[in-house]
Short mmCIF file of C-alpha atoms in Angstrom, two decimals:
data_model
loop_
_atom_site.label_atom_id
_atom_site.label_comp_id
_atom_site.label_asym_id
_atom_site.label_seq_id
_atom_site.Cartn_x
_atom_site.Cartn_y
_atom_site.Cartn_z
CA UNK H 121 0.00 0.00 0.00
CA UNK H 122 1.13 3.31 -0.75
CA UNK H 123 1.23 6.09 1.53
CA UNK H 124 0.23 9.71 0.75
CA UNK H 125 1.23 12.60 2.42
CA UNK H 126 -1.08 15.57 3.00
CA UNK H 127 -0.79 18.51 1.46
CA UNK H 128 -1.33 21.42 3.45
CA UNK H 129 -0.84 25.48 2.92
CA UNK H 130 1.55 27.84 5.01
CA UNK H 131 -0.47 30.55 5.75
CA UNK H 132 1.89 33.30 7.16
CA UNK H 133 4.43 34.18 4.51
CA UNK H 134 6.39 35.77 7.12
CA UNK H 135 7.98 32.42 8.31
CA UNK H 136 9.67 32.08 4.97
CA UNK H 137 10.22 35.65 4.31
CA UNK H 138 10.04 37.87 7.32
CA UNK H 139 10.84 41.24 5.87
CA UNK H 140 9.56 42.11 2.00
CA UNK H 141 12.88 44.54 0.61
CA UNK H 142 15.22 42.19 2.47
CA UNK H 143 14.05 38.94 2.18
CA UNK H 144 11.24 38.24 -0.61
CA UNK H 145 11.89 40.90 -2.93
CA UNK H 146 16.02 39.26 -3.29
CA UNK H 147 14.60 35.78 -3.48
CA UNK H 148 12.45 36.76 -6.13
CA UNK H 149 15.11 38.81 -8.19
CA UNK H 150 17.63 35.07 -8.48
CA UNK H 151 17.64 33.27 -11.74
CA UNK H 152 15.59 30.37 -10.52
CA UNK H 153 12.84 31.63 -8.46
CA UNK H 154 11.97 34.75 -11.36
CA UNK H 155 11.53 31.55 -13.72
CA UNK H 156 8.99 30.84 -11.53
CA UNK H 157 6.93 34.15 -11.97
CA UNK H 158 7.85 34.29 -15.74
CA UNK H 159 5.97 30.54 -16.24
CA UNK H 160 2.97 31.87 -14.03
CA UNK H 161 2.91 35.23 -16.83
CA UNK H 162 4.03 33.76 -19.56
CA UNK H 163 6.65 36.75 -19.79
CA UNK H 164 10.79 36.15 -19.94
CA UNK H 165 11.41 38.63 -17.29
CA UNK H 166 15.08 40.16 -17.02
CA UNK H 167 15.68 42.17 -13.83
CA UNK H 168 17.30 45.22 -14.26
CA UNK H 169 17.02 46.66 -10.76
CA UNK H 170 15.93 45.88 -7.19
CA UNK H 171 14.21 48.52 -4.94
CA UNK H 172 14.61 50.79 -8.14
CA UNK H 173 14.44 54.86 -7.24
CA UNK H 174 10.52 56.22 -8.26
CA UNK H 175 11.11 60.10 -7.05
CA UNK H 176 11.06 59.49 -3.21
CA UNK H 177 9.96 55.95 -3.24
CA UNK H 178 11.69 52.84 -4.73
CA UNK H 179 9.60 49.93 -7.11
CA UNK H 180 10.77 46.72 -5.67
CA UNK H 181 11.87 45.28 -9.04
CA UNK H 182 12.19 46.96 -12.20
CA UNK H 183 12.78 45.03 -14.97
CA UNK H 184 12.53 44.78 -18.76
CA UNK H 185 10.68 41.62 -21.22
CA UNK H 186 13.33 39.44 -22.28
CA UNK H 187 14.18 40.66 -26.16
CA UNK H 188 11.73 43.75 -26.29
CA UNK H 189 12.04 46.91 -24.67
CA UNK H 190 9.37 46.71 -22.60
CA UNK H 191 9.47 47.47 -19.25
CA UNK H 192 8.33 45.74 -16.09
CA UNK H 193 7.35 47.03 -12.57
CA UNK H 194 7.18 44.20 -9.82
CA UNK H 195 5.39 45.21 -6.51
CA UNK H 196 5.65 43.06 -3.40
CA UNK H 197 3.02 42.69 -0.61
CA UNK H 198 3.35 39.94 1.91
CA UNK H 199 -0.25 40.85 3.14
CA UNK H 200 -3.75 41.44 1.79
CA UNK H 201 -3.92 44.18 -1.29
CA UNK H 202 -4.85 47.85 0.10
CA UNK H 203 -5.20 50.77 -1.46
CA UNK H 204 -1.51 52.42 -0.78
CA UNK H 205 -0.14 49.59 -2.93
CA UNK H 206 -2.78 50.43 -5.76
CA UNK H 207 -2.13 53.97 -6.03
CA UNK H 208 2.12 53.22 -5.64
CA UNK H 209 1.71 51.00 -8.36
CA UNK H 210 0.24 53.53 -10.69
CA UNK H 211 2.52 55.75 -9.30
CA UNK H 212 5.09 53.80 -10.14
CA UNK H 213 4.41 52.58 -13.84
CA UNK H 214 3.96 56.63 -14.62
CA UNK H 215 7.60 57.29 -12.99
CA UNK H 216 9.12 54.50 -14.47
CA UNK H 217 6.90 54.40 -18.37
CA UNK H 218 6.13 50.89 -17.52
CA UNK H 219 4.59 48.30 -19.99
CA UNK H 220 3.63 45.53 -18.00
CA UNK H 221 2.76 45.93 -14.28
CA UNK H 222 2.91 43.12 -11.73
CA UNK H 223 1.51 43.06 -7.92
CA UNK H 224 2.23 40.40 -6.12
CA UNK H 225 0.41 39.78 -2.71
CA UNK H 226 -0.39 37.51 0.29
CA UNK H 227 -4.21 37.67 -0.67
CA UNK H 228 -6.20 39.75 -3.22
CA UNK H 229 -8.94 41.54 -1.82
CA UNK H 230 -12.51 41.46 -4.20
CA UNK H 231 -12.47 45.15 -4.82
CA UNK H 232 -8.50 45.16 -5.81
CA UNK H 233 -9.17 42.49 -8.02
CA UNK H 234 -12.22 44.23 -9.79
CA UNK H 235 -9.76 47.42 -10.04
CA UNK H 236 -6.91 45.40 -11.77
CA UNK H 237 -9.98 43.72 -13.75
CA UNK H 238 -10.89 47.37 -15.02
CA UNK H 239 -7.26 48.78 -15.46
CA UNK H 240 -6.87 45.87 -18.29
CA UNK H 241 -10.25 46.60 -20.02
CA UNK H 242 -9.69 50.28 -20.15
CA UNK H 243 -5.61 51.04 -20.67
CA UNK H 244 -4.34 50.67 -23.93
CA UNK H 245 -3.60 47.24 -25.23
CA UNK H 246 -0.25 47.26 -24.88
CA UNK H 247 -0.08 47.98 -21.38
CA UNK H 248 -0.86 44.70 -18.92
CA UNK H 249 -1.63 44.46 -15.52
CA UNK H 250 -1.02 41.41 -13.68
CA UNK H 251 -2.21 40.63 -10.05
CA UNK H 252 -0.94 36.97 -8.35
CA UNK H 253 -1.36 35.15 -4.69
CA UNK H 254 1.75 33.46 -3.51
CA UNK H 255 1.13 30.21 -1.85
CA UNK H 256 2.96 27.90 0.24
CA UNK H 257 2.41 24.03 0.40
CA UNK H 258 4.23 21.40 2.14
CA UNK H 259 3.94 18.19 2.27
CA UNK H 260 4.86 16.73 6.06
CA UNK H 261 8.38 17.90 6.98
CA UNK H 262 9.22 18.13 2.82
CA UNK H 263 11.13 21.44 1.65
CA UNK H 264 8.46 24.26 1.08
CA UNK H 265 6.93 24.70 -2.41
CA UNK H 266 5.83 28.06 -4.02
CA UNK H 267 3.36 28.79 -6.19
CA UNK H 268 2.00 31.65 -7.83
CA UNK H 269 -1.47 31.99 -8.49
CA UNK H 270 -2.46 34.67 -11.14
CA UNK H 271 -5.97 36.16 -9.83
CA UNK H 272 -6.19 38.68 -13.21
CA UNK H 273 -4.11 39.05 -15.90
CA UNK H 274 -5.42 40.75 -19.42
CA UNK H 275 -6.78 39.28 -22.49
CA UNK H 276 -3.32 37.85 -23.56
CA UNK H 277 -3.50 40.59 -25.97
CA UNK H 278 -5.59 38.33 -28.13
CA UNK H 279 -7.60 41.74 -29.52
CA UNK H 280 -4.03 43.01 -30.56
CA UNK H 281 -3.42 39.92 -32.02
CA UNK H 282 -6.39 39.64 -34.29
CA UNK H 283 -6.48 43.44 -34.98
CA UNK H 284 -2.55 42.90 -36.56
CA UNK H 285 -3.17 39.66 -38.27
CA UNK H 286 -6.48 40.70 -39.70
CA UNK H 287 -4.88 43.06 -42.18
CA UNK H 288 -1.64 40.97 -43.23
CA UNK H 289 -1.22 37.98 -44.23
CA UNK H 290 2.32 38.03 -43.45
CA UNK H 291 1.51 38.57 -39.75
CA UNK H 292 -0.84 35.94 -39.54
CA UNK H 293 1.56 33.22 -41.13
CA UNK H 294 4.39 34.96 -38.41
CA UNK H 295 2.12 34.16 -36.00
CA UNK H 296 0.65 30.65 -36.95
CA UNK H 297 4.38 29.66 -36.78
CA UNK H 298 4.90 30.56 -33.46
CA UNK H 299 1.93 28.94 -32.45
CA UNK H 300 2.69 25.60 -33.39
CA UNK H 301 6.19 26.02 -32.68
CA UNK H 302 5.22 26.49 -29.13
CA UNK H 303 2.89 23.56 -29.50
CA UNK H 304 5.92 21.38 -30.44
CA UNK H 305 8.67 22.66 -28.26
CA UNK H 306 7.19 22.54 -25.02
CA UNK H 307 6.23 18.99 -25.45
CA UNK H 308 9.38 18.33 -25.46
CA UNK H 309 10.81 17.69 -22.26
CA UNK H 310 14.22 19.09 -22.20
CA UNK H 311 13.40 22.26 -24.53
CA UNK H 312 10.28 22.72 -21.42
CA UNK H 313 13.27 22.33 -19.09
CA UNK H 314 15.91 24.66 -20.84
CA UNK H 315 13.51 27.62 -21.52
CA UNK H 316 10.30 28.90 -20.18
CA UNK H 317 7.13 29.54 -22.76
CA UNK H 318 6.87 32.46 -24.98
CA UNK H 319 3.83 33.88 -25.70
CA UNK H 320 3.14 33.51 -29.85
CA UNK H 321 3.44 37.22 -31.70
CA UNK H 322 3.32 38.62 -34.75
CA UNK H 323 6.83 39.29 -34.38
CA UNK H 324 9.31 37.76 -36.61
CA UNK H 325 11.39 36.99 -33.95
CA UNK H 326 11.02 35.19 -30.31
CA UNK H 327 13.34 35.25 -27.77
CA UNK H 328 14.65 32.51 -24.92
CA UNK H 329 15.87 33.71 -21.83
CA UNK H 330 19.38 32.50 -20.74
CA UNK H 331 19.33 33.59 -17.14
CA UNK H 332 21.04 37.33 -18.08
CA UNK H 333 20.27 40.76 -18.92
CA UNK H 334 23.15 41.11 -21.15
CA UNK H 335 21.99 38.45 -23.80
CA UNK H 336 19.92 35.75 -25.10
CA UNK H 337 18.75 33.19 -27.48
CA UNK H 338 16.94 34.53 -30.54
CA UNK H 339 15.04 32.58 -32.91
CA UNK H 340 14.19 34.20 -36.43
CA UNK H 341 12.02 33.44 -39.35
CA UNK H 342 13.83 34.67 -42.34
CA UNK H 343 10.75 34.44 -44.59
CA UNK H 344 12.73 36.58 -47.54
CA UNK H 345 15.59 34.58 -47.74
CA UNK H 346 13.70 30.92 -46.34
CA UNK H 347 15.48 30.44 -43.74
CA UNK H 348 15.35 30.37 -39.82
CA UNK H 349 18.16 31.93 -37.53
CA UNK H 350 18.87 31.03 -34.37
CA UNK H 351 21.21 33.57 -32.63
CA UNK H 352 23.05 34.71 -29.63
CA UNK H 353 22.63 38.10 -29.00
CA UNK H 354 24.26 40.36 -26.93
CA UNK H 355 22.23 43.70 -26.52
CA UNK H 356 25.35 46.24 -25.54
CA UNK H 357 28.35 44.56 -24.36
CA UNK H 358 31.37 44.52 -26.83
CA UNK H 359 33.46 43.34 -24.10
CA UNK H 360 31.43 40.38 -23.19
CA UNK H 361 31.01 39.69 -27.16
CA UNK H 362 35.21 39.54 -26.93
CA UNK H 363 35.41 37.04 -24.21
CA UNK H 364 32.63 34.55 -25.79
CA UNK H 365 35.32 34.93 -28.93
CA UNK H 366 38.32 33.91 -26.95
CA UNK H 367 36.18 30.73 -26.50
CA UNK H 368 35.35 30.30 -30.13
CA UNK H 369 36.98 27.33 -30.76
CA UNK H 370 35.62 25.37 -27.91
CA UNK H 371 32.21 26.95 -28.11
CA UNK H 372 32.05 25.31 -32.02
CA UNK H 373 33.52 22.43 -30.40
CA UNK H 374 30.86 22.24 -27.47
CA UNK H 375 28.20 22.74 -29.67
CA UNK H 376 29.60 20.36 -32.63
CA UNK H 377 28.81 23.25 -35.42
CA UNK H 378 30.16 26.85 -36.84
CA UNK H 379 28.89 29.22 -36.04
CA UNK H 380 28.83 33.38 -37.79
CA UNK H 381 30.39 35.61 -34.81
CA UNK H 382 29.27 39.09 -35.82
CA UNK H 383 29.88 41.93 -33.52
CA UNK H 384 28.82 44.81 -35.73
CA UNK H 385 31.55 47.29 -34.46
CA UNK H 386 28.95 50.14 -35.67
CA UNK H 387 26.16 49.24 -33.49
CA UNK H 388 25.54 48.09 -29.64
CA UNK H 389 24.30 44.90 -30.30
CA UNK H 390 26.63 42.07 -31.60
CA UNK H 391 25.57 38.51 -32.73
CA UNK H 392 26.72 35.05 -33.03
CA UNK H 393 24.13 32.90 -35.27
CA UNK H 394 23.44 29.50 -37.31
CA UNK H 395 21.63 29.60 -40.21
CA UNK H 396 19.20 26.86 -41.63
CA UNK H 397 16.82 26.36 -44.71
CA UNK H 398 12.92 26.63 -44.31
CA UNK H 399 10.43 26.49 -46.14
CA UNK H 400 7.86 28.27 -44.29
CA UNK H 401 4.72 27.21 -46.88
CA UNK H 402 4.81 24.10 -46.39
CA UNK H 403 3.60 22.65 -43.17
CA UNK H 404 4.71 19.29 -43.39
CA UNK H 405 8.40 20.47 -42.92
CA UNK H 406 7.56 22.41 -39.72
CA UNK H 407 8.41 19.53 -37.10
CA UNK H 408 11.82 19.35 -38.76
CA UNK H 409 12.54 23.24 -38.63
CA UNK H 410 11.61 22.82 -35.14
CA UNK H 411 13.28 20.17 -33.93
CA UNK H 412 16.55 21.62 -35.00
CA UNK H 413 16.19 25.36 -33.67
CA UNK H 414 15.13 23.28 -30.26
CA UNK H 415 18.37 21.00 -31.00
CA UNK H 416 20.96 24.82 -31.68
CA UNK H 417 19.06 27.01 -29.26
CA UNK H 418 19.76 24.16 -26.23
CA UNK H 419 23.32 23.34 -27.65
CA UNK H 420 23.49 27.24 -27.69
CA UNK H 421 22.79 27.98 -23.94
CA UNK H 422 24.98 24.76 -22.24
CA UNK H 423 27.84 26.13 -24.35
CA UNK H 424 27.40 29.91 -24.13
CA UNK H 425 26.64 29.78 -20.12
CA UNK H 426 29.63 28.63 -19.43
CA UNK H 427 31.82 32.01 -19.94
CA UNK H 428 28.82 34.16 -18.79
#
């Protein structure tokens, strides 16, 4: 017979995280545990700063979307919502131009909710606002589990979405690849494992997070030339761009391939890329397209992480 443990819920926060700027708002800000928010979002999140200067108050984390330059406001509350945290966090997307706006809080009161609820029906599309519980389980005397539990989120932008693709064809087929690219990928366990979700766009591009603000994995459909890209790019870092070159050799090696290092002395960003043929029409050949920007892009990170 097999015995099951019970799961129960940690109520106060406080016993994991007893003060909010010291203790949860640092947890949150490492590699691991912001993977966590970004899969409850579906956003690659990049932190640029913690308890970031608003005039005489300070955001808890300000941060930008992974391969756009959208910016990201993340407000802590190890309690119930109130109203001082609703009008700092308008406050604070004004002060800092935010895109995206996250709360994140013990418990969301009915009437916060409702006001999040309204602040995504009535802002412009591309602004989101995002409010999530945190919850604690444990099982018996196990290690303590977090979740996040989004309470309101917007649309997914899906009235952006149709609006774009509704007048271009070439937006719609942009964004019927990333679709079932998703689809694919994150069936896959080790792709799931190497890179959190990205939400399908009409962009031609979509980005993978490697755990950095200084760079990441970029994968491209090249629909002129019928081809797909995938890339690392550094956003402003020459220096950086230099030391991944020292490694060249045993980056190819590492990743069995060659690869086109080109650090565009002219501009910020520099890239280092593999290029393959696609044929973007036909649907058939999608899985195979797939499978090998999954196969570069995880080659790509194991190799590349190791000099960041």
């Amino acid at each position: 017979m097999i015995n099951l443990g019970q799961l129960k819920e940690i109520k106060d926060l406080r016993k994991v995280w007893p003060h909010e700027a010291l203790d949860f708002t640092p947890w949150l800000a490492e590699e691991d545990n912001l993977m966590l928010l970004s899969d409850a979002v579906g956003l690659e999140i990049t932190v640029d700063e913690t308890e970031s200067s608003v005039g005489d108050f300070n955001v808890d984390i300000y941060a930008t979307e992974t391969g756009t330059d959208r910016k990201i406001i993340i407000e802590n509350q190890l309690e119930d919502t109130n109203h001082d945290h609703l009008g700092k966090l308008i406050t604070y997307a004004s002060g800092k131009a935010a895109d995206i706006v996250i709360w994140i809080v013990k418990r969301a009161r009915e009437e916060h909710r409702a006001a999040i609820e309204w602040l995504n029906n009535h802002t412009d599309e591309n602004i989101a606002f995002f409010l999530l519980e945190i919850k604690l389980y444990q099982i018996g005397d196990s290690d303590i589990a977090v979740k996040f539990e989004v309470i309101e989120k917007p649309n997914d932008w899906t009235k952006e979405i149709k609006r774009q693709t509704s007048s271009s064809p070439t937006l719609q087929a942009r964004y019927d690849y990333w679709v079932a690219f998703n689809e694919y990928a994150f069936n896959h366990a080790a792709f799931a494992k190497a890179f959190n979700r990205r939400k399908a766009s009409t962009d031609h591009w979509m980005t993978l997070s490697v755990g950095s603000s200084a760079c990441h994995i970029s994968l491209l459909q090249v629909r002129k030339d019928n081809n797909i890209t995938v890339e690392w790019y550094i956003t402003d870092d020459k220096e950086l761009y230099q030391k991944f070159y020292s490694h060249k050799a045993d980056i190819e090696s590492d990743m069995g391939m060659t690869l086109d290092w080109r650090e565009l002395p002219d501009k910020k960003a520099s890239r280092i890329l593999v290029i393959h043929e696609a044929d973007f029409d036909n649907k058939d050949k999608w899985p195979e397209q797939f499978d090998w920007a999954m196969d570069v892009a995880m080659k790509m990170k194991k190799a590349f992480k190791k000099y960041l």
